[in-house]
PDB file of C-alpha atoms in Angstrom:
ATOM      1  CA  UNK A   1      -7.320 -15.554  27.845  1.00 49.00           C
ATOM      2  CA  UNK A   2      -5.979 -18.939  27.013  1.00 53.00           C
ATOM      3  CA  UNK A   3      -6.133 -20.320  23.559  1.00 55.00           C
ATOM      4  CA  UNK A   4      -4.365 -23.084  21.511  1.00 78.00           C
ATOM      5  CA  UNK A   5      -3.884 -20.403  18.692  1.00 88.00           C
ATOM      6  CA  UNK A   6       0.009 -19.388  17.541  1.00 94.00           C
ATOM      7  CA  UNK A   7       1.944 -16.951  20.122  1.00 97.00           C
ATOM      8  CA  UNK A   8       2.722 -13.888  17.728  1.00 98.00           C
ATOM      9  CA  UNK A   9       4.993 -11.177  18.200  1.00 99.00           C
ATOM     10  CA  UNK A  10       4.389  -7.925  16.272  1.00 99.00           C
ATOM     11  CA  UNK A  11       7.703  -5.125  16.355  1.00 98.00           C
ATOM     12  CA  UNK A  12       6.452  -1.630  15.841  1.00 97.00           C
ATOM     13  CA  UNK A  13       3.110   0.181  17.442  1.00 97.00           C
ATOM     14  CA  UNK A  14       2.759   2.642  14.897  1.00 96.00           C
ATOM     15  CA  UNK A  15      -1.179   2.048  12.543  1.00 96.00           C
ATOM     16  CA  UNK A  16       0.048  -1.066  10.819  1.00 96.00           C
ATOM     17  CA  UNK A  17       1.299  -3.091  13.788  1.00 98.00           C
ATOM     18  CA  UNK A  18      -1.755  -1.828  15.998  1.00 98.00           C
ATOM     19  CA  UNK A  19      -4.424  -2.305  13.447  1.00 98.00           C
ATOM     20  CA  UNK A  20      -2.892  -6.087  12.824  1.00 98.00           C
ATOM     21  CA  UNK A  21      -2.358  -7.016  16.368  1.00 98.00           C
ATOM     22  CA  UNK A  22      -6.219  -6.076  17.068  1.00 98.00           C
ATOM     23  CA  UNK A  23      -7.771  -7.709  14.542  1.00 98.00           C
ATOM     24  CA  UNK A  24      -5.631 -10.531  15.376  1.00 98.00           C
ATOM     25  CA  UNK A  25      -6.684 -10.621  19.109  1.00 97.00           C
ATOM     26  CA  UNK A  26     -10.616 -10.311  17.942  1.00 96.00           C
ATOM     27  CA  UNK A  27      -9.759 -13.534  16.499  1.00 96.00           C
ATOM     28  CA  UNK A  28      -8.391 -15.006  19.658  1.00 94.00           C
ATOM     29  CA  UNK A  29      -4.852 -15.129  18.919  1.00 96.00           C
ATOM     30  CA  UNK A  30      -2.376 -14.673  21.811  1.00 97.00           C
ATOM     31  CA  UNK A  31      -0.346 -11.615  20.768  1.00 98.00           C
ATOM     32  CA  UNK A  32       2.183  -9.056  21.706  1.00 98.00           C
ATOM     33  CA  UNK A  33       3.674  -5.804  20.235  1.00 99.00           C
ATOM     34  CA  UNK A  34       6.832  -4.538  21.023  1.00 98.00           C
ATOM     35  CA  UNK A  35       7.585  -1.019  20.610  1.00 97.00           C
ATOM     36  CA  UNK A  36      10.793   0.822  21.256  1.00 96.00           C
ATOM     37  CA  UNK A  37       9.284   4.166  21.615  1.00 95.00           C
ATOM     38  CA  UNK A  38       7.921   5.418  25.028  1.00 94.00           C
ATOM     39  CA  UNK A  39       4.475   5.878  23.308  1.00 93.00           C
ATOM     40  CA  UNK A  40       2.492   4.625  19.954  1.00 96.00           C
ATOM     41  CA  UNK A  41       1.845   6.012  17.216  1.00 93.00           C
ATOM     42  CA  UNK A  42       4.345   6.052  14.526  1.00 90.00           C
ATOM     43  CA  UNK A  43       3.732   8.010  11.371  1.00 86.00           C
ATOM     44  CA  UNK A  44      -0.103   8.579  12.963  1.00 90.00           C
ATOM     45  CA  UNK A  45       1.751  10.778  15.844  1.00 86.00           C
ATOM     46  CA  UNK A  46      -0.308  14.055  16.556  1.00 86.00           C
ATOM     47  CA  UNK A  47       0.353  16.781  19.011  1.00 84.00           C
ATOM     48  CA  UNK A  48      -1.803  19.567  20.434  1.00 84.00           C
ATOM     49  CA  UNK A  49      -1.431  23.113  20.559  1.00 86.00           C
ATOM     50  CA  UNK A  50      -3.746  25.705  21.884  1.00 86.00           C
ATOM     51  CA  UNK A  51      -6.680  23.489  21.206  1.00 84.00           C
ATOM     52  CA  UNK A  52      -5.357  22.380  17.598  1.00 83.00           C
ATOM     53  CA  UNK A  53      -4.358  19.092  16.493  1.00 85.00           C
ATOM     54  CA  UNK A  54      -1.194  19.134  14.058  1.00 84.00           C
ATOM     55  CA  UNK A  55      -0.540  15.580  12.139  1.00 84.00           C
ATOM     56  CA  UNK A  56       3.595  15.056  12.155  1.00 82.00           C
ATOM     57  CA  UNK A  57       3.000  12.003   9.405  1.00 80.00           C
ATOM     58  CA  UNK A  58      -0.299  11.008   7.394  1.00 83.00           C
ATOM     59  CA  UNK A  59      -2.516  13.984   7.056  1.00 82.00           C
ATOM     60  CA  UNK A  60      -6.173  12.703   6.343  1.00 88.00           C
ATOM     61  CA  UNK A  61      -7.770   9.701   4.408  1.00 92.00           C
ATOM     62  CA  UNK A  62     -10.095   8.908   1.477  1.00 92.00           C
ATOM     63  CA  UNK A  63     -13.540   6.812   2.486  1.00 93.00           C
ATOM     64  CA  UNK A  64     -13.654   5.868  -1.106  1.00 90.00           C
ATOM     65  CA  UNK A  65      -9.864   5.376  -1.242  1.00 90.00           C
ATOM     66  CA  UNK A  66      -9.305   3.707   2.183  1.00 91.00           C
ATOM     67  CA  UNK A  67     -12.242   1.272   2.649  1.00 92.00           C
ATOM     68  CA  UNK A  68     -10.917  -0.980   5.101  1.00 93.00           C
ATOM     69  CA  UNK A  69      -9.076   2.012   6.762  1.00 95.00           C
ATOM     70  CA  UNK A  70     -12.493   3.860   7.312  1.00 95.00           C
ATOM     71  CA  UNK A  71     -14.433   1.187   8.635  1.00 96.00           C
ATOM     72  CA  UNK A  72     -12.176   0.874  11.498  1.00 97.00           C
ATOM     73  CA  UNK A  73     -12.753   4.106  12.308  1.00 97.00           C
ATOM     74  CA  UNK A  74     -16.070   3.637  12.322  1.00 97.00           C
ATOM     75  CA  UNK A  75     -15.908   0.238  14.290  1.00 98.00           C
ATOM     76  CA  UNK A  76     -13.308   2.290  16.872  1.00 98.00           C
ATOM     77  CA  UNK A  77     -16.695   5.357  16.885  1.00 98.00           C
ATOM     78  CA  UNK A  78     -13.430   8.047  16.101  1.00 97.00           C
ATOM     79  CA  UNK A  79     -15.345  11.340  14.788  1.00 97.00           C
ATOM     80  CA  UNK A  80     -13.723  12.414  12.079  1.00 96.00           C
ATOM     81  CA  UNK A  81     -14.394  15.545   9.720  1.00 95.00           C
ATOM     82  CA  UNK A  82     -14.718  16.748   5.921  1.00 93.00           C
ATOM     83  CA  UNK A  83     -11.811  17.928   4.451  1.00 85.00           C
ATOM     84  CA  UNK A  84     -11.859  20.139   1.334  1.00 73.00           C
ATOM     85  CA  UNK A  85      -8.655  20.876  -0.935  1.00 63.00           C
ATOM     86  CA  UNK A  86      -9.601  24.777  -0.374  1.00 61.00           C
ATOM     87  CA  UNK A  87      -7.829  24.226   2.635  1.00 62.00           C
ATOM     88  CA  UNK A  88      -4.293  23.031   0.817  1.00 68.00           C
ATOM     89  CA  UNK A  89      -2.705  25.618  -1.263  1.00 76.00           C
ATOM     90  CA  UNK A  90       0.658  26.387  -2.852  1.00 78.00           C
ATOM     91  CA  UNK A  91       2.635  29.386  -1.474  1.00 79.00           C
ATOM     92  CA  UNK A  92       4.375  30.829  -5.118  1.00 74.00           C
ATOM     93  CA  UNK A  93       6.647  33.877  -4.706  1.00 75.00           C
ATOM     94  CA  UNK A  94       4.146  35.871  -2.265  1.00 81.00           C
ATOM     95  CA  UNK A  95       0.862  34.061  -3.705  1.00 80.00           C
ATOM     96  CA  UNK A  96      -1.273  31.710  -2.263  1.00 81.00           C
ATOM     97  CA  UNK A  97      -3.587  29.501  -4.819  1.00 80.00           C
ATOM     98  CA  UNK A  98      -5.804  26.886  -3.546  1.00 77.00           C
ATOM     99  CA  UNK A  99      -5.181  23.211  -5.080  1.00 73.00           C
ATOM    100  CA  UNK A 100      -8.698  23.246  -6.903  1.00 72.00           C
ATOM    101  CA  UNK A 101      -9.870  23.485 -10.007  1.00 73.00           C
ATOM    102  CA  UNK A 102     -11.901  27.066  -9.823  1.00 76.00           C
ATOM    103  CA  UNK A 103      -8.742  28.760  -8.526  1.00 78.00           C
ATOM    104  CA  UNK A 104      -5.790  27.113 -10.529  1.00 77.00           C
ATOM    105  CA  UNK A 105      -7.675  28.296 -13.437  1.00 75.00           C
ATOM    106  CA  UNK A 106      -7.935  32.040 -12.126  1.00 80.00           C
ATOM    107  CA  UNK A 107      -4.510  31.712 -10.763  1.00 80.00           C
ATOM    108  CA  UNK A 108      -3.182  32.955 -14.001  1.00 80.00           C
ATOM    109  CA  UNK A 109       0.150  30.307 -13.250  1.00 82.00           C
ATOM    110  CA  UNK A 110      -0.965  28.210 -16.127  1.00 86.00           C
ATOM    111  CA  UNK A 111      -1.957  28.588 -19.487  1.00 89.00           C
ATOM    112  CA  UNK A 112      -5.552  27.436 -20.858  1.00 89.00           C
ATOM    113  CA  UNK A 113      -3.198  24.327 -22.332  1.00 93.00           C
ATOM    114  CA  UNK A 114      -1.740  23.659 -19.203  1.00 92.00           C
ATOM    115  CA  UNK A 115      -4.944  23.589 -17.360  1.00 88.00           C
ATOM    116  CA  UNK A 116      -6.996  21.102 -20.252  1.00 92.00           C
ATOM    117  CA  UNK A 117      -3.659  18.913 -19.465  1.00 94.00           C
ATOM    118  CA  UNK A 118      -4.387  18.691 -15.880  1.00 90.00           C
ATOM    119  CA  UNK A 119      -7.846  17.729 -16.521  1.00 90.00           C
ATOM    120  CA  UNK A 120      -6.970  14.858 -18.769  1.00 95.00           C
ATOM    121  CA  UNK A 121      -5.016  13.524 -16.041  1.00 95.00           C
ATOM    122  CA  UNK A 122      -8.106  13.777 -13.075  1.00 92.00           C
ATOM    123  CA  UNK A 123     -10.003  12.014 -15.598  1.00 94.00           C
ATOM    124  CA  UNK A 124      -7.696   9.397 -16.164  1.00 96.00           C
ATOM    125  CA  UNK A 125      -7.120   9.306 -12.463  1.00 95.00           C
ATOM    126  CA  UNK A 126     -10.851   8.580 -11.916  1.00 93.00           C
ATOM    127  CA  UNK A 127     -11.281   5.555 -14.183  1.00 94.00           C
ATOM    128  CA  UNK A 128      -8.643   3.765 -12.114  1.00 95.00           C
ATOM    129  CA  UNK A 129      -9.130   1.572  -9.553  1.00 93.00           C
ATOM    130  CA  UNK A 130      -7.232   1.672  -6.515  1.00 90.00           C
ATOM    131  CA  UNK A 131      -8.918  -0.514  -4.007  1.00 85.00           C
ATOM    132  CA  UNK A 132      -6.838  -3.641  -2.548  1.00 79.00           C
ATOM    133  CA  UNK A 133      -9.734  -6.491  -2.872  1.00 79.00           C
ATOM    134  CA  UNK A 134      -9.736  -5.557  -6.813  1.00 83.00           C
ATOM    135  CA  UNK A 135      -7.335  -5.660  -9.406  1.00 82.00           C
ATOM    136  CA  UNK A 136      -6.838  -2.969 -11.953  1.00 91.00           C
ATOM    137  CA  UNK A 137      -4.532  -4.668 -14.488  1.00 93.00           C
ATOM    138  CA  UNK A 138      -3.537  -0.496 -15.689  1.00 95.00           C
ATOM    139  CA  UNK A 139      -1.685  -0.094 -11.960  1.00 95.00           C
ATOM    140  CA  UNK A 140       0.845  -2.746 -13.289  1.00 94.00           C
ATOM    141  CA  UNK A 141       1.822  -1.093 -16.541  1.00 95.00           C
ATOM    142  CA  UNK A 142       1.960   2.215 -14.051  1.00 97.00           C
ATOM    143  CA  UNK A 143       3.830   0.572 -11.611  1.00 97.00           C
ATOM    144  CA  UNK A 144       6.779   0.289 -14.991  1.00 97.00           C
ATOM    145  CA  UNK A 145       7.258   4.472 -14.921  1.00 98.00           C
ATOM    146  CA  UNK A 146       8.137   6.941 -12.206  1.00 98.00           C
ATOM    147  CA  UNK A 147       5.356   9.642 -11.817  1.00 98.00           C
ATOM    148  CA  UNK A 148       7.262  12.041 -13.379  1.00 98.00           C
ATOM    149  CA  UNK A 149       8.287  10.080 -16.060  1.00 98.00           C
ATOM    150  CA  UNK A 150       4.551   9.001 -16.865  1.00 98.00           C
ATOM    151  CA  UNK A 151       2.948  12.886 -16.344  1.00 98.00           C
ATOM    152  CA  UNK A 152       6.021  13.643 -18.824  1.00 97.00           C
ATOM    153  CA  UNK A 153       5.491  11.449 -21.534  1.00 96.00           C
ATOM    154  CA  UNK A 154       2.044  10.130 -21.453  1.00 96.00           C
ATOM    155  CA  UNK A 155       0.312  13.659 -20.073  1.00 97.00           C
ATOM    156  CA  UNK A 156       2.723  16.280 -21.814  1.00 97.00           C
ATOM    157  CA  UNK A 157       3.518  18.213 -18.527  1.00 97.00           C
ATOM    158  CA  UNK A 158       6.356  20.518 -18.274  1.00 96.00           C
ATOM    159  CA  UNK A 159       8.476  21.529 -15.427  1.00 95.00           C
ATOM    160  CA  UNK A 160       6.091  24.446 -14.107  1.00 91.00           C
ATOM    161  CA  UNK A 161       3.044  21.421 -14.109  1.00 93.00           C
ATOM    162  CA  UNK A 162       5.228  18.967 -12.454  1.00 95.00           C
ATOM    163  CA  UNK A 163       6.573  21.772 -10.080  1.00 92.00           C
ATOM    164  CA  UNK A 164       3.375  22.800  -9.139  1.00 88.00           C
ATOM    165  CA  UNK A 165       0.899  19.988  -9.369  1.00 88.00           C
ATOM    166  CA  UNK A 166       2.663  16.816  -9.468  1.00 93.00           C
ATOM    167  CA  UNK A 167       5.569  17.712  -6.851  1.00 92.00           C
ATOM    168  CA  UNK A 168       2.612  19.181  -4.293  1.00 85.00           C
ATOM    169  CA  UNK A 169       0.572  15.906  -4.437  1.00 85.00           C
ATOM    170  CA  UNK A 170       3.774  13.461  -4.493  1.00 89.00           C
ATOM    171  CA  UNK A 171       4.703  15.263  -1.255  1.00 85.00           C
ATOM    172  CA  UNK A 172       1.933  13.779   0.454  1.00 77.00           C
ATOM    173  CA  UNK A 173       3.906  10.620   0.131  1.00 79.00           C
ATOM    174  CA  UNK A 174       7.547  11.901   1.568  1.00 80.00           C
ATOM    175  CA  UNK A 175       8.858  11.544  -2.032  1.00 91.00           C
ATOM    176  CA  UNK A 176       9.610  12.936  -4.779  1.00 95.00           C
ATOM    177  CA  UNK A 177       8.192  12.563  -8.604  1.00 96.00           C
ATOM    178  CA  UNK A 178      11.032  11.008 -10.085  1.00 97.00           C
ATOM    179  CA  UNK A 179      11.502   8.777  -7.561  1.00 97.00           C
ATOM    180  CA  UNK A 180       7.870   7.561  -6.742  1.00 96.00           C
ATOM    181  CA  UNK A 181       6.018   4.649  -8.992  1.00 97.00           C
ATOM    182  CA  UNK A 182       3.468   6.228 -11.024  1.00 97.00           C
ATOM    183  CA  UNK A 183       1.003   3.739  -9.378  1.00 96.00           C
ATOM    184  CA  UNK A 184       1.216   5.178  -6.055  1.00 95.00           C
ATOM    185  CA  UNK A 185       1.455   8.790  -7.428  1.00 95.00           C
ATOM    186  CA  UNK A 186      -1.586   8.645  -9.163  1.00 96.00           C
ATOM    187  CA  UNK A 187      -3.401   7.165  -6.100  1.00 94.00           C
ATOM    188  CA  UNK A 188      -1.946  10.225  -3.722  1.00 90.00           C
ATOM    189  CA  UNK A 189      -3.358  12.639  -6.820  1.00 89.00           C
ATOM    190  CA  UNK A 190      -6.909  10.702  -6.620  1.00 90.00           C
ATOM    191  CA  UNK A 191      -7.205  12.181  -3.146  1.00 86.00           C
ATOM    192  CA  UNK A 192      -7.600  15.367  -5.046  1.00 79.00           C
ATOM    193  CA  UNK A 193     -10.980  14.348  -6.179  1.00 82.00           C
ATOM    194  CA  UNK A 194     -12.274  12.854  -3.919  1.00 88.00           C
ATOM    195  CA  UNK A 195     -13.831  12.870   0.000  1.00 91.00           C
ATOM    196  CA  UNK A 196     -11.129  13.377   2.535  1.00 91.00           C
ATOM    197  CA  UNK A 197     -11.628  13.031   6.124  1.00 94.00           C
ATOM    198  CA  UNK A 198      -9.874  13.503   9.147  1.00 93.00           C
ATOM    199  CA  UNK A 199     -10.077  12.281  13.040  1.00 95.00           C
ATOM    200  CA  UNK A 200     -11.308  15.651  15.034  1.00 94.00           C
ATOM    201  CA  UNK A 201      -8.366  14.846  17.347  1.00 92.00           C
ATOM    202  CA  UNK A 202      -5.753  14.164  14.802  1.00 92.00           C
ATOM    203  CA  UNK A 203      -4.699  10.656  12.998  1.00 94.00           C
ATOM    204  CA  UNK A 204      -2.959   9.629  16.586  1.00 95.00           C
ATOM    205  CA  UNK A 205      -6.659   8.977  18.156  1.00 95.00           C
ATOM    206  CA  UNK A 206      -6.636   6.117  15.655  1.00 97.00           C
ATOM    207  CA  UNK A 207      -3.675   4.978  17.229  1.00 97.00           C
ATOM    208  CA  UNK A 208      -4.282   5.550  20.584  1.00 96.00           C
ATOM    209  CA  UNK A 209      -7.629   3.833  20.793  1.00 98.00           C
ATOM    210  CA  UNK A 210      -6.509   0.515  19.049  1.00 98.00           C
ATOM    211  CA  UNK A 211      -3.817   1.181  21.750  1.00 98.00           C
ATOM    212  CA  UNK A 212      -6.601   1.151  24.769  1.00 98.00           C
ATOM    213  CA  UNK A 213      -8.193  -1.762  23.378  1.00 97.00           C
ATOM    214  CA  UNK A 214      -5.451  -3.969  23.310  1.00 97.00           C
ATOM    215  CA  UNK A 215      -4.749  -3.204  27.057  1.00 86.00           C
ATOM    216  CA  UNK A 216      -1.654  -4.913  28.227  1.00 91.00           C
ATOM    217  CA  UNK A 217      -0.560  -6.560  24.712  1.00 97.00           C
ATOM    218  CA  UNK A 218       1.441  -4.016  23.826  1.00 98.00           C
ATOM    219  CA  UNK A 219       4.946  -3.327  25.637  1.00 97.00           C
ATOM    220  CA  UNK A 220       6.673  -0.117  25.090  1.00 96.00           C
ATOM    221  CA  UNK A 221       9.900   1.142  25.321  1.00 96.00           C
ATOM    222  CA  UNK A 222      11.170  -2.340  24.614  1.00 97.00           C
ATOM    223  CA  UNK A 223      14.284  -3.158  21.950  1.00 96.00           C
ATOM    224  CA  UNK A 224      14.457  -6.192  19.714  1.00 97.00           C
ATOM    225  CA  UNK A 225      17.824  -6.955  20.193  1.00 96.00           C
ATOM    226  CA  UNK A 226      17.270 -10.324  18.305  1.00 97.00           C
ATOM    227  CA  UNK A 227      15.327 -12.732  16.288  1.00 98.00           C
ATOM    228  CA  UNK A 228      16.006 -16.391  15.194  1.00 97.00           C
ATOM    229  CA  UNK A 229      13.964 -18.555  13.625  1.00 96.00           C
ATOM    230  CA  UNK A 230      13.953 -22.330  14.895  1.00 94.00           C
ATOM    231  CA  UNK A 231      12.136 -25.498  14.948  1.00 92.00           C
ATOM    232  CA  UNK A 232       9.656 -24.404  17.121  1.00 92.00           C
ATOM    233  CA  UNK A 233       9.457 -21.000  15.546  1.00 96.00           C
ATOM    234  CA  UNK A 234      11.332 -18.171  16.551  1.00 98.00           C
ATOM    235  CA  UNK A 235      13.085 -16.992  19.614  1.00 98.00           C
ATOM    236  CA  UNK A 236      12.953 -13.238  20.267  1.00 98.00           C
ATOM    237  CA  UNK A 237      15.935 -11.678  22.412  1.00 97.00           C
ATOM    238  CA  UNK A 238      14.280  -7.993  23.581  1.00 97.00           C
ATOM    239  CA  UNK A 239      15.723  -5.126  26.047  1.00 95.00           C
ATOM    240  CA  UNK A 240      13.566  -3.662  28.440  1.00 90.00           C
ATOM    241  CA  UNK A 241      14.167   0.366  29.390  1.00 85.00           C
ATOM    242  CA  UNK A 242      15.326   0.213  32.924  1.00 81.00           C
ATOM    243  CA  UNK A 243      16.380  -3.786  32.805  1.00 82.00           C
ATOM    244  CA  UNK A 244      20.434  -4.425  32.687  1.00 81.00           C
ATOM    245  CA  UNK A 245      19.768  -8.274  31.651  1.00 91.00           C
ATOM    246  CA  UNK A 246      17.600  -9.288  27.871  1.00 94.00           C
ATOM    247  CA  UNK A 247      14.706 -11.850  28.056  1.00 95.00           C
ATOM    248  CA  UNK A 248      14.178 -14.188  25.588  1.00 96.00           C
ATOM    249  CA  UNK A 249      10.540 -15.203  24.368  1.00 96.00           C
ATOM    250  CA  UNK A 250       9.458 -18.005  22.054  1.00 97.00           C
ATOM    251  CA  UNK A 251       6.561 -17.257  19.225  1.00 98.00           C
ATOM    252  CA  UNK A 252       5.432 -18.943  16.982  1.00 98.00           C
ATOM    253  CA  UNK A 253       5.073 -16.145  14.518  1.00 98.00           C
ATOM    254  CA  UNK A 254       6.460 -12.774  14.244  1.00 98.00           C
ATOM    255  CA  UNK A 255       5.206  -9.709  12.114  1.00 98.00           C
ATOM    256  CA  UNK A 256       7.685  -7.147  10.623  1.00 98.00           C
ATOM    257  CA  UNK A 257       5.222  -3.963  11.053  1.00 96.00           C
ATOM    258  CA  UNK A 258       8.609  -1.136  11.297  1.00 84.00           C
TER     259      UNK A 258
END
């Protein structure tokens, strides 16, 4: 399709560069993704084993948490299912306790004080607001500690509640407490209380349908070797698997999505 709209050039075919590149060719704009990877995916990769789908990245998402996120699933018709947290649990010594309320409490781990400390924080966790077309002004004084260094001092936890709450949750990030904005922390432990869902086939069917849709706009198994901006707006220099000699392409735009 032909259009007088801006060339753009997206690098990386994991959710972010996908998701952009299709609502950007909805809109009629003449774009291309580059992947280096023989496949898409990214952090969304998924693989299959005797009829079950294991997640290698992002596990599920939040409806309430991930607005935009779950109405492209919807728009894409991806099933997806109910999670509940009765399915999570943390393996202590040779016990297994679900992360929920009912069984931390029986769990005998914590003390009645420990437990009355943990709900203070889901409370305070539920009068935030974490969705991107608002603006909580609280999530910028948050963003000023490290989750551990907030649960510490503003919540009274000690080690065995930041070993086993706050370092579980933080996991679902990739990072640890101390070195994770208290922000983003407390928006992983919101998932906690809330509706999570996952795609029947794993978090890669996102990924692989935007993939189907956009048909022949995305190139894989293709290096950026270069990019330079220039009066006419940038020249990209990219290494094709299987090609001894690099093309260069003019866009007008390109989008970092790595």
């Amino acid at each position: 399709m032909k259009t007088n709209k801006p060339k753009i050039a997206i690098f990386g075919a994991g959710i972010a560069g996908l998701s952009c590149a299709y609502f950007l060719k909805n809109d009629g704009y003449d774009v291309t993704v580059y992947e280096k990877r023989p496949g898409v995916g990214g952090r969304f990769a998924t693989f299959e084993t005797e009829g079950v789908y294991i997640n290698k990245g992002a596990l599920m998402y939040a409806p309430r948490l991930n607005p935009h996120f779950a109405s492209l699933i919807n728009e894409l018709g991806i099933e997806s299912e109910q999670l509940t947290l009765s399915r999570f649990a943390l393996i202590i010594g040779n016990k297994i306790t679900a992360l929920n309320n009912f069984a931390m409490f029986k769990s005998g781990l914590f003390s009645l004080f420990d437990y009355l400390k943990w709900l203070k924080l889901k409370r305070f966790i539920r009068r935030l607001d974490f969705r991107l077309d608002s603006y909580d002004v609280r999530l910028e004084e948050l963003h000023q500690y490290s989750l551990q260094e907030f649960c510490e001092k503003k919540m009274g936890f000690n080690k065995k509640l930041i070993d086993y709450i706050v370092q579980p949750f933080s996991s679902f990030g990739y990072i640890d407490p101390p070195y994770i904005a208290a922000d983003h922390g407390l928006f992983l432990f919101a998932y906690g209380d809330t509706e999570l869902r996952v795609p029947i086939k794993g978090m890669s069917a996102v990924t692989d349908e935007l993939y189907n849709r956009l048909k022949g706009s995305v190139k894989l198994n293709t290096v950026v070797k270069e990019v330079e901006k220039n009066k006419k707006g940038f020249a990209v220099v990219l290494e094709e698997k299987k090609k001894s000699t690099p093309v260069k392409k003019n866009f007008d735009y390109c989008i970092f999505a790595t």
